[in-house]
Amino acid sequence: MKITVSRKAHFNAAHRLHRPDWSSEKNDSVFGKCNNPNFHGHNYDLTVSVTGEIDPETGYVIDVKILKDFIKTEIEDAFDHKNLNVDVLEFKNLNPTAENIVVVIYNKLKAVLNSNLELQVTLFETPRNFVSYAGI
Amino acid sequence: MKITVSRKAHFNAAHRLHRPDWSSEKNDSVFGKCNNPNFHGHNYDLTVSVTGEIDPETGYVIDVKILKDFIKTEIEDAFDHKNLNVDVLEFKNLNPTAENIVVVIYNKLKAVLNSNLELQVTLFETPRNFVSYAGI
Amino acid sequence: MKITVSRKAHFNAAHRLHRPDWSSEKNDSVFGKCNNPNFHGHNYDLTVSVTGEIDPETGYVIDVKILKDFIKTEIEDAFDHKNLNVDVLEFKNLNPTAENIVVVIYNKLKAVLNSNLELQVTLFETPRNFVSYAGI
Amino acid sequence: MKITVSRKAHFNAAHRLHRPDWSSEKNDSVFGKCNNPNFHGHNYDLTVSVTGEIDPETGYVIDVKILKDFIKTEIEDAFDHKNLNVDVLEFKNLNPTAENIVVVIYNKLKAVLNSNLELQVTLFETPRNFVSYAGI
Amino acid sequence: MKITVSRKAHFNAAHRLHRPDWSSEKNDSVFGKCNNPNFHGHNYDLTVSVTGEIDPETGYVIDVKILKDFIKTEIEDAFDHKNLNVDVLEFKNLNPTAENIVVVIYNKLKAVLNSNLELQVTLFETPRNFVSYAGI
Amino acid sequence: MKITVSRKAHFNAAHRLHRPDWSSEKNDSVFGKCNNPNFHGHNYDLTVSVTGEIDPETGYVIDVKILKDFIKTEIEDAFDHKNLNVDVLEFKNLNPTAENIVVVIYNKLKAVLNSNLELQVTLFETPRNFVSYAGI
């Protein structure tokens, strides 16, 4: 009997879509306005979903306070009010598209969660654009 | 060709997370503020999702009015403006965590729905915390 | 490693639920207020979700601008500010229930998307009623 | 000491923006897609705000159940699942722009509310377009 | 040149609408389901709006972090995960209707804010019912 | 008889709160994380509200398409996917706090709107923090 427990979080960050090994023209043609060299930014909204059995003792799959703390220490403290390209190690050589960001977040949270819990992460770059990753 | 039809609903209720067989200290340490002996409460938001084939006669998987009525009689009439621990039979001996509530809701709705329809229930305890159960 | 990229869109339209081969009484009994011969209408909200591998060159599964343009040309230009029953070819002989509309939208988008991408479409008829279809 | 009590409601309706005394060209030029002769439609969202003193007996400015019932009988029963141009008397000779609809709603509710209560009505035609009227 | 700065917050609480000096019948007739002796509850959402001049040094009317801290210490710490009738001093002899709660919140915040700032408080009891108070 | 017509819009931008005439310590103490020298960013949401008489010819206070176009040319084209501090002239010597941004937006829109229309602008920096300005 598997239940999914989800927690929403958010962080505000600047970023730029850009490949240094491409010409300026190719970067503009692929990434358009997102290639602004001075950066732009987003309020990223995050939904972290953890699936597992209910612990019959507590009635919890995972204590949401614990999940909230994992998200704070692993993601919010690392990404909030940051420039993803400049301030965040994982994007030094990785273009911070929403797709790449959601994989990074998945991997950081997967590393700290109990291994018998399944994980899915959804990241809203804007209220109308979002991406999901479940590790498969 | 399977379509999922979803209907949102809600109910307002008081609850307390507590195990009578645990000491007061253990209850506080596991359930924190949710163990307030005088109860606290939530506006619970519910999404009920039913999956099946489209009836070629009506163009419906299920008439949403029928689904809305099932949710009203099975869930809203039973839970709305209630104290889950005190007023609702299912939680007399079951701690009303979001996980346990979503399983109770699933079971109550599954019992009245046509058996060839799949069911998934999502329950928001707050706008940022929610749980889902699909019967597996 | 599969990522799902989603884009929200919307269109405003009039419609009526009705079968010309049924009596007026049967139409009223099955479709109720939705059978108003003068039509009623909705702000339809749409979420289009595309699943595939991340292109290692661009960091994209699909460029959201391309997805947005497909939705505009295939769906919004065809359905927005229209009467679905009268103005839209697909519903000349198909009752525009939410279930039938979401299948039509799925088929129109599937035809223009790269065939190695999976597709799921969710259509909100109202903020509380919505349907999903993933082609299976 | 004045408190404002607000209640949200909604109705789904078809409409068309059109003046029969104008040429087809002028109607198209002023009302664009909204002049579709076959109608289009919206999920209209409504916020009704009533301002007055708190009754020291009940602690209410107005019982929200009473306000909800007024909105149902005066507005939802009259407008929901209707074609505003064809089915609703007030728009027989009045173009159903959002501005004109909000004035009609204001006047219908003002007529049934206790005269010592101030009224403001906000009408969302879409999630991004809305109008307000307070009777002055 | 006056700017209004608003901050949203929330708290979860149980409450009951009831007057001990009224008969059980009168309480039921006026307060209906809200008179459940075992309490029910809500996720209360709060918008606190502060109006004043922009400080030319900082570009702030008020530092939102300071406003957030006032809301936390004065309102969230006092009301969150509480039973308003039982646990909160201000409602020992005051019926916790939304109207009365918003006045209590206004008064608690007004006492700690700089006196040259105007204040308005909006309290959502449910997503569809809310009240506002601006001190006049 | 005055009606308010509102239109929502949005733009994504990077910014930094900083005064070059202050020490690094003072900037950090006043602006905290918002002083990150590498910038951070937001999805800014904007509500533009225009108040005036209904034109009896059209039934409009202002054609929302015209209002939408003003917002696009004056605000979205100037601010979207930009670094406010670096790319936007108005903030070359003005700290881009939400308060200062909303005044700049107000002034840009006021200059192009018909002078007999009143204007109010609300700017959401995050879903929980927002500011409003009405020119007085």
XYZ file of C-alpha atoms in Angstrom, chain C:
136
model
C 16.561 9.291 -18.120
C 13.163 10.689 -18.976
C 12.012 14.195 -18.144
C 8.511 15.566 -18.602
C 8.190 19.163 -19.837
C 4.783 20.801 -19.384
C 3.275 23.984 -20.760
C -0.025 25.568 -19.711
C -2.318 27.283 -22.219
C -5.974 28.265 -22.412
C -8.854 29.078 -24.710
C -12.368 30.442 -24.229
C -15.215 28.716 -26.036
C -18.947 28.089 -26.103
C -20.370 24.582 -26.286
C -23.470 22.444 -25.752
C -23.760 18.783 -24.776
C -26.389 17.238 -27.036
C -27.088 14.240 -29.239
C -29.340 15.030 -32.224
C -30.394 11.363 -32.390
C -31.861 11.526 -28.867
C -35.170 13.049 -27.790
C -35.158 16.414 -26.045
C -36.200 14.630 -22.820
C -33.301 12.178 -22.978
C -30.825 14.997 -23.725
C -32.132 16.952 -20.729
C -32.041 13.941 -18.465
C -28.433 13.009 -19.371
C -26.854 16.416 -19.989
C -28.984 18.686 -17.746
C -28.056 22.381 -17.885
C -25.252 21.543 -20.341
C -27.937 20.885 -22.972
C -28.994 24.589 -23.141
C -29.826 25.018 -26.873
C -28.375 28.555 -26.787
C -25.004 27.234 -25.524
C -22.951 28.114 -22.450
C -19.172 28.474 -22.206
C -15.923 28.011 -20.372
C -12.374 29.300 -19.961
C -10.660 26.009 -20.788
C -7.203 25.590 -19.216
C -4.833 23.144 -20.821
C -1.637 21.463 -19.624
C 0.394 19.751 -22.356
C 3.097 17.410 -21.040
C 5.815 15.988 -23.268
C 8.191 13.265 -22.039
C 11.556 12.339 -23.516
C 15.321 12.354 -23.100
C 17.281 15.570 -22.486
C 19.192 16.602 -25.606
C 22.774 16.861 -24.276
C 23.527 19.700 -26.701
C 20.751 22.077 -25.632
C 19.747 20.744 -22.228
C 16.158 20.688 -23.534
C 13.692 17.805 -23.999
C 11.823 20.195 -26.266
C 12.248 23.947 -26.594
C 9.211 25.330 -24.723
C 8.863 28.047 -27.378
C 8.322 25.316 -29.976
C 5.807 23.552 -27.750
C 4.022 26.865 -27.112
C 3.842 27.501 -30.877
C 2.415 24.011 -31.565
C -0.276 24.629 -28.928
C -1.058 28.020 -30.436
C -1.377 26.890 -34.046
C -3.043 23.513 -33.418
C -5.324 24.338 -30.450
C -5.665 28.007 -29.522
C -6.086 29.307 -33.081
C -8.641 26.555 -33.768
C -10.671 26.686 -30.528
C -10.278 30.129 -28.906
C -13.337 32.404 -28.991
C -15.163 29.697 -30.956
C -18.379 27.763 -30.566
C -17.049 24.192 -30.412
C -20.251 22.609 -31.760
C -20.692 25.046 -34.648
C -17.250 26.374 -35.562
C -14.919 23.399 -35.004
C -14.896 20.589 -37.568
C -13.923 17.827 -35.109
C -17.118 18.345 -33.101
C -19.552 18.444 -36.014
C -20.477 14.845 -35.189
C -18.845 14.425 -31.795
C -20.382 15.612 -28.543
C -17.897 18.129 -27.007
C -17.684 16.607 -23.538
C -14.406 17.327 -21.738
C -13.423 13.698 -22.389
C -13.966 13.997 -26.148
C -12.239 17.408 -26.313
C -9.107 16.120 -24.569
C -8.830 13.207 -27.030
C -9.171 15.587 -29.986
C -6.463 17.864 -28.534
C -4.190 14.871 -27.877
C -4.551 13.636 -31.454
C -3.929 17.054 -33.002
C -0.745 17.584 -30.949
C 0.503 14.002 -31.344
C 0.409 14.470 -35.121
C 2.874 17.365 -35.049
C 5.225 16.298 -32.255
C 8.394 14.292 -32.863
C 7.278 10.656 -32.629
C 9.851 9.737 -29.966
C 8.152 12.052 -27.471
C 5.375 10.776 -25.206
C 2.393 13.068 -24.744
C -0.166 13.656 -21.996
C -2.896 16.318 -22.120
C -4.920 17.644 -19.171
C -7.948 19.859 -19.817
C -9.693 21.908 -17.106
C -13.306 22.647 -18.056
C -13.703 24.549 -14.776
C -11.230 25.052 -11.924
C -12.836 22.030 -10.206
C -13.432 19.623 -13.138
C -10.650 18.303 -15.348
C -9.726 15.347 -17.547
C -6.434 13.760 -18.681
C -5.436 11.534 -21.588
C -2.063 9.952 -22.395
C -2.916 7.997 -25.519
C -3.370 4.620 -23.871
